DNA sequence: TTGGTCTCCGTAAACGTTTACGGAACTATG
DNA sequence: CATAGTTCCGTAAACGTTTACGGAGACCAA
């Protein structure tokens, strides 16, 4: 005898009552409930997930989809871990569990998603690495699967998403650099179709235009969003006839490689070129410390969770005013990598 | 009408036959099977996971357990993603899915594990961040849940584990440094109870003893295995009356902070102090490039998967000689951070 | 024809839950 | 005492699969 039957037999009551007691139904005597909970604790009973979700059509699981393989991840692993922590802080209140759905680098993400959905694996999904054209979004929307994406796409009109405020980052950084006399500013973007590249570069272009400047094509650098990519960008940048005096790095992990690429040519950030990037745990430990844009990833995770839950009938009453389409602001952390003026008047050592 | 019934109705055959056809049973006409598969494809039918696992008592899911929250992860971003990729390469052959079970930083790992197991969530588990005394291992062993750990503990006697070869790393590094004239060598270890700290330091001590040297307590540095920890270690190390001439860093991500801590005091790796660490994607992009120990994480993932499957009755015939207790060798990558001799004769610039 | 073997398929039970339904015991009300 | 209402609990169906079992038909040999 196993499962709830064992518990019922042990208490000499029916399985229906046991189930009601455990699920907090009102129509059960409080004394009985106490006994049931006690016995469940003692016998280590936990409801079988398959049985429960088969009956209820619900799993209490939310999936965070991500692709394995190392080549294309521009985020550090602390990035996701921090986001997860925020997500779980919300989910814990509703007894939801978060699992990371790992799509192999050899499988198409849409195929993988199809499998996950058809199996009835999760009650809701969080998608990351949103592409500019992302078929996953239409797929989920058509089927009424609750989801939220981290990152915008062109095909998610009216769908819930949250994103980092790359426009704000571009605007602030460009304004700041221009105010310090920079006229030729290099910008980076991922090599692939990630939407953030388009968003970021477009806004850089607009921000420059507002100052009467144009963003030349040769100053837009594409690379894999990792250390090697940053290194390559530095090398290419230094080859230019008319070198930029500043660089704006949109990805987290490329700064180290970028620094090294500069360093090998004797070019020092903050003295010979202004560099502004994205925060990551090592940003302060570069020489010189990187001036960068940071955000609270935990808060982002909390917002993601709330946004998702606000689209699910079961939970939406708790989150009446969750954000559905919003960019998450980033804060500028002053390091020493952008501290100089083009007119020769260094603002700091 | 949903699920397999819909498919059966559509084909005008019984659900039993449909199920047999889909599951590759022999007692079904090949023509019928073809029709079933075709219709399944057309209607986008995928078996419901809950129904299936309720009946079979099996989920076809393997869980990789990890804890969220950023403070204590000593691995770089790509570490787990690379391992996952290897694991999945094996699992794909057996139609197993890998998911990451994310234990919130607020929940005890043993409690979380208990929930996962009792719910019947996964057919097998991979545990990481193994602690010296790890109650999770006994729990799984008692219950006959297939598992393998990445990292040894003291309580896993006879249980399947794989680990990095920290002994080999210690031996090679110490021998190398001693051969170059170093006598005072600092070593690091994580701040917590992670077993690798014990293993590594013990072997360093033995290796030094073989050269007639002792490892003084003041040369053993504990820290959180992240950038900040590395920085702190550098600061402490530089305060010592009798400074070590070399440092051996056992964690991946501490090198950046360590470099910075040295740099602020005008101490340069490879010139003023020999530094040997662990490979991570940025190791080559430090100045000077870090001499470090590297391994194929993908291969490690493959081995982990094979080890796990070799303990599961359903699959073990395919992996008759998988490793069950083995350390995974690391290769020394020569950078420029350890390139000098104590006697003043620098081996390179 | 009879009996045996094979191939293929339908039937129904089982997995562990949740929950609609109905009923027994009790309480309150007139 | 009769009736209605309340509280609590047991019964059984349902969720979507897989699979043991048995049977129908085809084929073959005697």
XYZ file of C-alpha atoms (C1' of nucleotides) in Angstrom:
758
model
C 0.000 0.000 0.000
C 1.464 3.278 -1.033
C 0.789 6.946 -1.267
C -2.355 8.478 0.026
C -3.922 5.087 0.597
C -1.259 4.177 3.055
C -1.829 7.369 4.927
C -5.572 6.805 4.942
C -5.219 3.235 6.135
C -2.842 4.290 8.844
C -5.346 6.847 10.112
C -8.318 4.616 9.410
C -10.121 7.237 7.394
C -10.895 7.539 3.715
C -8.498 8.814 1.093
C -10.921 11.557 0.174
C -10.709 13.031 3.619
C -6.958 12.770 3.628
C -6.747 14.597 0.358
C -9.115 17.306 1.504
C -7.235 17.735 4.722
C -3.921 18.108 2.948
C -5.262 20.523 0.385
C -6.767 22.846 2.934
C -10.355 22.280 1.984
C -12.861 23.760 4.426
C -15.070 20.710 4.749
C -12.890 18.745 7.087
C -12.785 18.721 10.839
C -9.870 20.656 12.239
C -8.938 17.876 14.575
C -8.917 15.450 11.683
C -6.810 17.803 9.631
C -4.307 18.058 12.432
C -4.016 14.294 12.660
C -3.596 13.975 8.921
C -0.887 16.595 8.701
C 0.893 15.034 11.605
C 0.792 11.578 10.081
C 1.882 12.913 6.709
C 4.869 14.521 8.346
C 5.679 11.359 10.261
C 5.413 9.037 7.290
C 7.103 11.516 4.979
C 4.193 11.563 2.634
C 4.366 13.906 -0.338
C 1.679 13.751 -3.033
C 2.804 12.110 -6.210
C 3.202 14.723 -8.855
C 2.040 12.593 -11.759
C -1.181 11.581 -10.130
C -1.955 15.071 -9.078
C -1.234 16.735 -12.365
C -3.026 14.029 -14.288
C -6.134 14.754 -12.326
C -5.841 18.517 -12.151
C -4.213 19.162 -15.463
C -1.713 21.311 -13.665
C 1.840 20.704 -12.542
C 2.781 23.544 -10.224
C 5.946 23.838 -12.239
C 7.178 26.839 -14.126
C 9.893 26.292 -16.683
C 12.678 28.698 -17.474
C 13.890 27.767 -20.905
C 17.541 28.117 -21.765
C 19.894 26.610 -24.242
C 23.015 24.758 -23.205
C 26.342 24.895 -24.936
C 28.726 27.652 -24.210
C 29.372 29.510 -27.406
C 26.551 31.949 -27.479
C 25.756 32.828 -23.913
C 26.582 36.435 -23.224
C 25.477 36.297 -19.632
C 27.512 35.101 -16.758
C 26.110 32.249 -14.776
C 25.614 34.548 -11.867
C 23.238 36.395 -14.125
C 20.700 33.621 -14.323
C 21.280 32.448 -10.789
C 20.412 35.892 -9.502
C 17.349 36.134 -11.677
C 16.253 32.678 -10.563
C 16.543 33.705 -6.965
C 14.135 36.553 -7.515
C 11.719 34.393 -9.426
C 11.684 31.815 -6.684
C 11.055 34.387 -4.009
C 7.692 34.996 -5.664
C 6.932 31.431 -6.608
C 7.537 30.188 -3.102
C 4.417 32.045 -1.955
C 2.313 29.997 -4.342
C 4.005 26.642 -3.958
C 5.277 26.809 -7.490
C 8.568 25.239 -8.404
C 11.019 26.659 -10.862
C 13.028 24.368 -13.080
C 15.391 25.233 -15.870
C 14.452 23.522 -19.103
C 17.709 22.838 -20.840
C 17.468 22.726 -24.568
C 20.441 20.953 -26.028
C 22.531 22.948 -28.431
C 21.744 20.308 -31.009
C 17.992 20.625 -30.799
C 15.961 23.400 -32.295
C 14.443 25.532 -29.590
C 11.023 25.512 -31.186
C 11.013 21.734 -31.411
C 12.048 21.498 -27.825
C 9.354 23.905 -26.766
C 6.771 21.920 -28.667
C 7.732 18.793 -26.769
C 7.642 20.523 -23.443
C 4.219 21.977 -24.061
C 2.619 18.889 -25.518
C 3.817 16.808 -22.627
C 2.107 19.174 -20.269
C 5.317 19.661 -18.402
C 4.819 23.124 -16.981
C 1.996 25.462 -16.116
C 3.869 28.425 -17.452
C 7.112 29.347 -19.119
C 9.757 32.009 -19.019
C 11.710 32.445 -22.219
C 15.127 34.007 -22.466
C 17.489 34.777 -25.309
C 14.620 36.223 -27.268
C 15.395 36.559 -30.901
C 14.259 39.355 -33.165
C 11.937 36.954 -34.919
C 11.027 34.331 -32.409
C 8.596 31.608 -33.488
C 8.354 30.332 -29.945
C 6.245 33.314 -28.994
C 3.581 32.733 -31.607
C 3.492 29.086 -30.730
C 2.780 29.722 -27.077
C 0.354 32.519 -27.764
C -1.698 30.383 -30.124
C -2.016 27.697 -27.509
C -2.795 30.009 -24.627
C 0.157 28.830 -22.607
C 1.040 31.407 -19.981
C 4.474 32.819 -20.605
C 6.650 35.856 -20.342
C 9.802 36.605 -22.236
C 12.977 38.169 -20.963
C 13.758 40.352 -23.926
C 11.594 41.774 -26.671
C 11.064 40.474 -30.154
C 9.321 41.909 -33.149
C 6.634 39.255 -33.003
C 5.517 39.677 -29.422
C 3.091 42.517 -29.914
C 0.674 42.481 -27.053
C 2.486 39.636 -25.332
C 4.008 40.005 -21.903
C 7.688 40.765 -21.843
C 10.259 42.416 -19.669
C 13.572 43.654 -20.884
C 16.623 45.569 -19.814
C 16.497 49.224 -20.682
C 19.027 49.251 -23.470
C 17.593 52.470 -24.790
C 18.192 54.173 -21.477
C 21.692 52.774 -21.363
C 22.422 53.991 -24.877
C 20.976 57.417 -24.198
C 22.783 58.033 -20.942
C 26.076 56.691 -22.165
C 26.050 58.583 -25.430
C 25.036 61.830 -23.757
C 27.738 61.393 -21.188
C 30.435 60.647 -23.706
C 29.426 63.422 -26.040
C 29.360 65.863 -23.143
C 32.950 64.932 -22.506
C 33.912 65.780 -26.003
C 33.776 62.412 -27.712
C 32.713 62.481 -31.327
C 33.716 59.070 -32.574
C 32.155 56.410 -30.366
C 32.326 52.704 -31.126
C 29.366 50.532 -30.193
C 29.049 46.758 -30.043
C 26.306 44.280 -30.684
C 25.972 40.503 -30.584
C 26.771 38.574 -33.725
C 23.391 36.889 -33.860
C 19.832 38.011 -34.317
C 19.301 38.924 -30.677
C 16.961 41.854 -30.615
C 18.956 43.801 -28.091
C 21.550 44.489 -30.750
C 19.048 46.272 -32.949
C 17.489 48.143 -30.078
C 20.782 49.278 -28.685
C 22.427 50.365 -31.893
C 19.333 52.167 -33.099
C 19.099 54.194 -29.947
C 22.802 54.979 -30.023
C 22.303 56.300 -33.513
C 19.365 58.444 -32.467
C 21.131 59.775 -29.405
C 24.115 60.747 -31.520
C 21.854 62.351 -34.086
C 20.352 64.511 -31.371
C 23.829 65.927 -30.937
C 24.235 66.381 -34.662
C 26.496 63.351 -34.948
C 26.221 60.272 -37.120
C 27.064 56.703 -36.212
C 29.341 55.430 -38.921
C 29.024 51.837 -39.982
C 32.674 51.130 -39.333
C 32.103 51.957 -35.665
C 29.496 49.241 -35.183
C 31.172 46.011 -34.145
C 29.570 42.604 -34.105
C 30.945 39.698 -32.119
C 30.073 36.684 -30.094
C 29.102 38.052 -26.708
C 31.993 36.515 -24.837
C 35.573 37.241 -23.893
C 36.963 36.283 -27.273
C 34.479 38.505 -29.013
C 35.591 41.454 -26.929
C 39.196 40.761 -27.777
C 38.453 40.650 -31.466
C 36.528 43.870 -31.336
C 39.441 45.620 -29.679
C 41.801 44.370 -32.371
C 39.551 45.517 -35.171
C 38.868 48.809 -33.526
C 42.550 49.589 -33.184
C 43.102 48.928 -36.858
C 40.867 51.788 -37.907
C 42.447 54.712 -39.636
C 40.523 57.184 -37.552
C 40.289 55.578 -34.152
C 37.247 56.129 -31.971
C 37.933 57.793 -28.643
C 35.266 55.848 -26.803
C 33.601 52.453 -26.863
C 30.239 51.339 -25.569
C 29.949 47.616 -24.845
C 26.470 46.173 -24.670
C 27.335 42.682 -23.467
C 28.477 41.660 -20.036
C 31.395 39.390 -20.574
C 33.196 41.042 -23.442
C 34.905 43.703 -21.335
C 37.745 41.447 -20.208
C 38.701 40.505 -23.710
C 38.279 44.051 -24.865
C 40.620 45.324 -22.156
C 43.195 42.731 -23.080
C 42.984 43.578 -26.759
C 43.613 47.214 -25.929
C 46.305 46.413 -23.432
C 48.350 44.449 -25.935
C 48.544 47.580 -28.061
C 49.442 49.738 -25.108
C 46.069 51.419 -25.114
C 44.670 51.982 -21.638
C 40.964 52.402 -20.895
C 40.215 55.653 -19.118
C 43.362 57.268 -20.427
C 43.560 56.538 -24.134
C 39.997 55.463 -24.746
C 36.811 55.763 -22.761
C 35.064 52.454 -22.146
C 31.587 51.943 -20.781
C 30.114 48.469 -20.426
C 27.756 46.310 -18.442
C 28.142 45.262 -14.875
C 29.225 41.783 -13.973
C 30.825 40.527 -10.776
C 34.305 41.176 -12.118
C 33.665 44.711 -13.378
C 35.208 46.279 -10.298
C 38.238 44.098 -10.529
C 39.401 45.119 -13.934
C 42.168 47.677 -14.294
C 40.895 50.300 -14.345
C 37.521 49.455 -12.833
C 34.892 49.408 -15.519
C 32.315 52.152 -15.701
C 29.198 50.143 -16.295
C 25.446 49.815 -16.188
C 24.023 47.639 -13.498
C 20.597 46.469 -12.449
C 19.195 44.343 -9.687
C 18.832 40.946 -11.246
C 16.920 39.657 -8.289
C 14.338 42.394 -8.709
C 14.174 41.598 -12.369
C 13.450 38.006 -11.452
C 10.714 39.096 -9.084
C 9.153 41.205 -11.792
C 9.350 38.377 -14.289
C 7.570 36.068 -11.904
C 4.865 38.601 -11.140
C 4.325 39.340 -14.784
C 3.932 35.679 -15.547
C 1.555 35.054 -12.686
C -0.542 38.046 -13.660
C -1.324 36.270 -16.910
C -2.415 33.067 -15.192
C -6.057 32.935 -14.124
C -5.216 31.095 -10.938
C -2.927 33.784 -9.653
C -3.731 36.988 -11.406
C -5.860 38.369 -8.625
C -2.707 38.667 -6.542
C -0.947 40.712 -9.160
C -3.465 43.154 -10.527
C -0.926 45.709 -11.596
C 2.075 43.710 -12.644
C 4.072 45.088 -15.508
C 3.500 43.399 -18.813
C 5.628 45.368 -21.218
C 8.369 47.217 -19.461
C 12.049 47.888 -19.625
C 14.071 47.557 -16.499
C 16.255 50.571 -15.762
C 19.961 50.243 -15.244
C 22.079 52.340 -12.993
C 25.382 53.794 -14.061
C 28.228 52.717 -11.816
C 31.177 55.042 -12.159
C 34.431 53.252 -12.566
C 37.554 54.738 -14.013
C 37.369 53.455 -17.530
C 35.582 56.429 -19.028
C 37.244 59.146 -17.051
C 38.808 61.454 -19.526
C 37.922 64.252 -21.861
C 38.847 64.329 -25.468
C 40.169 67.856 -25.261
C 43.013 66.558 -23.190
C 41.671 67.617 -19.828
C 41.540 64.343 -17.911
C 38.849 64.347 -15.291
C 40.777 61.928 -13.148
C 43.952 59.913 -13.008
C -11.776 14.058 -27.173
C -8.125 14.515 -26.406
C -4.838 12.767 -26.342
C -4.415 9.250 -27.490
C -8.168 8.761 -27.778
C -8.418 11.459 -30.354
C -5.687 9.864 -32.347
C -7.329 6.467 -32.079
C -10.708 7.810 -33.083
C -9.199 9.640 -36.009
C -7.624 6.415 -37.235
C -10.573 4.272 -36.201
C -8.466 1.862 -34.206
C -8.129 1.218 -30.498
C -6.008 3.254 -28.149
C -4.057 0.168 -27.220
C -2.858 -0.263 -30.742
C -1.962 3.388 -30.997
C 0.088 3.208 -27.848
C 1.861 0.074 -28.995
C 2.589 1.577 -32.356
C 4.074 4.702 -30.836
C 6.162 2.832 -28.338
C 7.735 0.566 -30.904
C 6.167 -2.637 -29.672
C 6.656 -5.590 -32.000
C 3.063 -6.804 -32.012
C 1.692 -4.238 -34.370
C 1.410 -4.324 -38.115
C 4.021 -2.205 -39.827
C 1.469 -0.585 -42.067
C -0.627 0.314 -39.038
C 2.401 1.713 -37.285
C 3.179 3.886 -40.258
C -0.327 5.291 -40.281
C -0.216 5.970 -36.559
C 3.092 7.766 -36.696
C 1.924 9.781 -39.628
C -1.281 10.827 -37.920
C 0.579 11.617 -34.695
C 2.857 13.885 -36.621
C -0.022 15.533 -38.409
C -2.086 16.122 -35.302
C 0.938 17.121 -33.268
C 0.300 14.411 -30.729
C 2.807 13.993 -27.924
C 2.039 11.607 -25.050
C 1.038 13.349 -21.861
C 3.843 13.045 -19.402
C 1.690 12.754 -16.297
C -0.375 9.921 -17.662
C 2.640 8.065 -18.825
C 4.665 8.414 -15.679
C 1.705 7.618 -13.484
C 1.336 4.340 -15.277
C 4.983 3.474 -15.692
C 6.339 4.990 -12.552
C 9.003 6.602 -14.665
C 9.416 10.090 -16.003
C 12.258 10.020 -18.494
C 13.616 13.030 -16.724
C 16.973 13.381 -15.067
C 17.433 16.241 -12.657
C 20.609 18.203 -12.161
C 20.317 19.776 -8.783
C 21.782 23.181 -8.162
C 21.227 26.005 -5.781
C 20.344 29.479 -6.937
C 21.609 32.695 -5.453
C 24.906 34.010 -6.564
C 27.043 34.307 -3.497
C 28.528 30.894 -3.325
C 28.949 29.655 -6.848
C 32.593 29.279 -7.604
C 32.105 28.195 -11.156
C 32.186 30.534 -14.061
C 29.299 31.107 -16.342
C 30.076 28.530 -18.917
C 30.967 25.765 -16.504
C 27.554 24.243 -16.046
C 26.387 24.980 -19.541
C 29.293 23.016 -20.932
C 28.726 20.128 -18.584
C 25.057 20.087 -19.478
C 25.891 19.892 -23.113
C 27.895 16.754 -22.556
C 25.233 15.187 -20.396
C 22.605 15.820 -22.996
C 24.680 14.320 -25.751
C 24.348 11.003 -23.926
C 20.788 11.411 -22.759
C 19.559 12.206 -26.240
C 20.311 8.619 -27.270
C 17.878 7.346 -24.673
C 15.168 9.949 -24.999
C 15.935 11.281 -21.568
C 15.497 14.935 -20.787
C 17.745 16.933 -18.560
C 16.320 19.648 -16.376
C 18.033 21.758 -13.780
C 16.327 21.535 -10.420
C 16.769 24.912 -8.869
C 16.826 24.898 -5.129
C 16.124 28.336 -3.789
C 18.797 29.835 -1.605
C 16.219 30.012 1.144
C 15.380 26.333 1.149
C 17.503 23.614 2.637
C 18.911 21.382 -0.051
C 17.953 18.221 1.756
C 14.371 19.366 2.154
C 14.236 20.269 -1.470
C 15.633 16.923 -2.470
C 13.107 15.141 -0.311
C 10.297 16.935 -2.092
C 11.694 16.166 -5.504
C 12.080 12.489 -4.741
C 8.741 12.002 -3.023
C 6.936 13.654 -5.871
C 8.536 11.191 -8.233
C 9.854 13.996 -10.314
C 12.891 12.400 -11.880
C 14.224 8.955 -12.687
C 17.693 9.915 -11.624
C 19.662 12.773 -10.206
C 22.978 14.481 -10.599
C 24.190 16.341 -7.551
C 26.712 19.125 -7.584
C 28.328 21.282 -4.927
C 28.966 18.179 -2.882
C 29.753 18.975 0.705
C 32.178 17.121 2.893
C 29.317 15.741 4.904
C 26.388 15.562 2.563
C 23.132 14.135 3.919
C 21.629 14.139 0.457
C 23.768 11.192 -0.490
C 22.589 8.936 2.293
C 19.031 9.932 1.607
C 19.201 8.903 -2.027
C 21.164 5.769 -1.312
C 18.655 4.568 1.264
C 15.844 4.982 -1.183
C 17.622 3.402 -4.114
C 17.269 6.472 -6.278
C 19.831 6.402 -9.068
C 22.246 9.271 -8.717
C 25.780 10.405 -9.277
C 27.567 13.260 -7.623
C 29.941 15.743 -9.145
C 32.414 15.946 -6.334
C 33.272 13.577 -3.527
C 32.093 13.621 0.029
C 33.112 11.651 3.059
C 29.772 9.900 3.189
C 29.620 8.566 -0.329
C 31.621 5.415 0.185
C 30.672 2.978 -2.517
C 28.425 5.502 -4.225
C 29.018 6.693 -7.757
C 30.858 9.963 -8.069
C 33.058 11.799 -10.468
C 35.304 14.630 -9.519
C 37.990 16.889 -10.844
C 41.494 15.707 -10.134
C 42.434 18.238 -7.493
C 45.141 15.939 -6.229
C 46.749 15.871 -9.642
C 46.480 19.609 -9.907
C 48.074 20.095 -6.493
C 50.841 17.645 -7.224
C 51.788 19.038 -10.593
C 51.561 22.645 -9.509
C 53.554 22.185 -6.328
C 56.242 20.172 -8.084
C 56.470 22.776 -10.774
C 56.724 25.670 -8.388
C 59.192 23.970 -6.113
C 61.336 23.065 -9.094
C 61.490 26.726 -9.899
C 62.785 27.534 -6.507
C 59.644 28.473 -4.643
C 59.578 27.583 -0.989
C 56.702 29.648 0.365
C 53.603 28.860 -1.661
C 50.152 30.174 -0.761
C 47.147 27.979 -1.437
C 43.462 28.807 -1.414
C 40.306 26.981 -0.508
C 36.617 27.805 -0.448
C 35.202 29.289 2.723
C 32.600 26.597 3.140
C 32.629 22.887 3.750
C 33.131 21.950 0.103
C 35.206 18.836 0.076
C 37.508 20.019 -2.650
C 39.101 22.400 -0.179
C 40.173 19.562 2.079
C 41.317 17.389 -0.760
C 43.307 20.128 -2.399
C 45.022 21.503 0.673
C 45.866 18.060 1.984
C 47.530 17.096 -1.235
C 49.405 20.371 -1.420
C 50.720 19.654 2.051
C 51.818 16.155 1.090
C 53.424 17.314 -2.121
C 55.374 19.947 -0.247
C 56.377 17.430 2.389
C 57.827 15.239 -0.310
C 60.183 18.090 -1.015
C 60.931 18.513 2.648
C 58.750 21.581 2.945
C 55.875 22.343 5.243
C 52.691 24.186 4.451
C 52.309 26.834 7.083
C 48.839 27.668 8.291
C 49.225 31.329 7.462
C 49.649 30.395 3.819
C 46.255 28.713 3.578
C 43.617 31.249 2.570
C 39.896 30.746 2.776
C 37.434 32.847 0.845
C 34.189 32.843 -1.005
C 35.017 31.346 -4.387
C 34.295 34.491 -6.360
C 36.014 37.645 -7.546
C 35.696 39.395 -4.224
C 37.161 36.441 -2.424
C 40.190 36.508 -4.684
C 40.672 40.186 -4.025
C 40.530 39.676 -0.296
C 43.019 36.854 -0.445
C 45.463 39.039 -2.329
C 45.159 41.771 0.269
C 45.716 39.396 3.133
C 48.554 37.691 1.421
C 50.374 40.942 0.832
C 50.125 41.823 4.498
C 52.226 38.874 5.533
C 55.587 39.591 7.055
C 57.237 36.914 5.003
C 55.447 37.032 1.689
C 54.941 33.879 -0.349
C 56.550 33.890 -3.761
C 53.794 31.851 -5.375
C 50.052 31.284 -5.089
C 47.914 28.363 -6.131
C 44.249 29.180 -6.674
C 41.819 26.285 -6.597
C 38.688 28.120 -7.713
C 37.875 29.377 -11.151
C 36.620 32.868 -10.684
C 38.890 34.199 -8.002
C 41.811 34.938 -10.311
C 40.465 38.275 -11.517
C 40.041 39.636 -8.032
C 43.369 38.204 -7.013
C 45.099 39.923 -9.893
C 43.466 43.211 -9.001
C 44.414 42.918 -5.356
C 48.017 42.366 -6.366
C 47.931 45.082 -8.970
C 46.818 47.722 -6.525
C 49.950 47.047 -4.540
C 52.124 47.144 -7.610
C 52.707 43.409 -7.501
C 52.621 41.754 -10.904
C 51.864 38.063 -11.457
C 54.634 36.312 -13.311
C 57.194 38.879 -12.243
C 56.773 39.428 -8.542
C 54.727 36.410 -7.674
C 53.948 33.172 -9.486
C 50.239 32.490 -9.872
C 48.614 29.258 -11.009
C 44.851 28.889 -11.156
C 41.979 27.210 -12.901
C 40.906 27.734 -16.441
C 37.886 29.785 -17.283
C 37.006 31.555 -20.507
C 38.721 34.734 -19.406
C 41.943 33.115 -18.240
C 43.733 33.965 -21.476
C 42.574 37.540 -21.324
C 44.098 38.463 -18.022
C 47.385 40.341 -17.928
C 49.495 38.355 -17.892
C 47.581 35.334 -19.178
C 46.909 32.941 -16.349
C 48.748 29.670 -16.130
C 45.937 27.333 -15.296
C 44.489 23.847 -15.173
C 41.843 23.030 -17.690
C 39.596 20.088 -18.482
C 36.969 19.280 -21.054
C 33.735 20.036 -19.299
C 31.757 18.485 -22.087
C 33.603 15.211 -21.639
C 33.015 15.455 -17.940
C 29.316 15.827 -18.656
C 29.380 12.784 -20.899
C 31.084 10.779 -18.197
C 28.611 11.932 -15.590
C 25.730 10.840 -17.754
C 27.274 7.463 -18.474
C 28.036 6.876 -14.839
C 24.492 7.662 -13.876
C 22.996 5.452 -16.556
C 25.262 2.590 -15.604
C 23.533 2.536 -12.224
C 20.060 2.407 -13.711
C 18.767 -1.066 -14.548
C 17.075 0.132 -17.692
C 20.234 1.442 -19.253
C 23.138 -0.223 -17.594
C 23.618 -2.807 -20.296
C 24.744 0.010 -22.595
C 27.391 1.202 -20.167
C 29.030 -1.901 -18.790
C 32.300 -0.207 -17.976
C 31.375 3.305 -17.026
C 33.472 4.906 -14.362
C 31.900 5.020 -10.952
C 34.574 6.549 -8.781
C 37.053 8.533 -10.776
C 38.802 11.821 -10.861
C 38.920 13.732 -14.086
C 42.400 14.852 -15.095
C 43.175 18.452 -15.814
C 45.678 19.740 -18.265
C 48.137 22.491 -17.461
C 47.835 25.439 -19.805
C 50.938 27.556 -19.734
C 50.241 31.232 -19.432
C 52.700 33.793 -18.215
C 51.627 34.165 -14.653
C 53.981 31.627 -13.164
C 56.989 32.330 -15.303
C 59.787 33.246 -13.006
C 62.302 31.685 -10.737
C 62.805 32.673 -7.166
C 66.564 32.840 -7.520
C 66.125 35.967 -9.565
C 66.589 34.273 -12.905
C 63.376 35.100 -14.725
C 62.389 32.471 -17.222
C 60.509 34.953 -19.306
C 59.573 38.584 -19.533
C -12.081 -30.907 -41.234
C -9.297 -30.366 -37.153
C -5.853 -28.526 -34.531
C -1.945 -25.658 -33.896
C 0.797 -21.535 -34.540
C 1.277 -16.721 -35.661
C 0.015 -12.095 -36.319
C -2.424 -8.449 -34.990
C -5.694 -5.947 -32.347
C -9.412 -4.700 -28.764
C -10.601 -4.697 -23.815
C -10.020 -3.360 -19.428
C -7.345 -2.738 -15.358
C -4.046 -0.069 -13.152
C -1.074 3.970 -11.765
C -2.146 8.098 -7.455
C -4.494 11.788 -7.094
C -8.717 15.280 -6.720
C -13.468 16.327 -6.292
C -18.587 16.097 -7.264
C -22.062 13.903 -4.972
C -24.690 12.059 -1.504
C -25.525 10.676 3.053
C -25.038 10.211 8.202
C -24.878 12.455 12.368
C -25.664 16.439 14.794
C -27.660 21.073 15.915
C -31.003 24.511 15.702
C -35.663 26.057 15.099
C -40.451 25.958 15.230
C -41.336 15.808 17.500
C -40.710 17.329 12.760
C -38.021 19.808 9.778
C -34.264 22.264 8.023
C -29.647 23.359 8.097
C -24.756 22.345 9.077
C -20.738 19.697 9.499
C -18.107 16.159 8.194
C -16.904 12.125 5.731
C -17.057 8.004 2.389
C -17.754 6.580 -2.442
C -16.610 6.497 -6.913
C -15.507 8.648 -11.208
C -12.133 10.867 -13.800
C -7.503 12.401 -15.597
C -4.182 9.940 -20.017
C -1.394 6.586 -20.426
C 0.660 1.479 -20.711
C 0.225 -3.383 -20.824
C -1.455 -8.123 -19.494
C -4.755 -10.887 -21.405
C -7.497 -12.969 -24.573
C -9.544 -13.503 -28.974
C -10.267 -13.222 -34.063
C -8.563 -14.355 -38.168
C -4.989 -16.243 -41.330
C -2.174 -19.788 -42.509
C -0.335 -24.378 -42.487
C 0.061 -29.311 -41.677
C -2.019 -33.574 -40.976
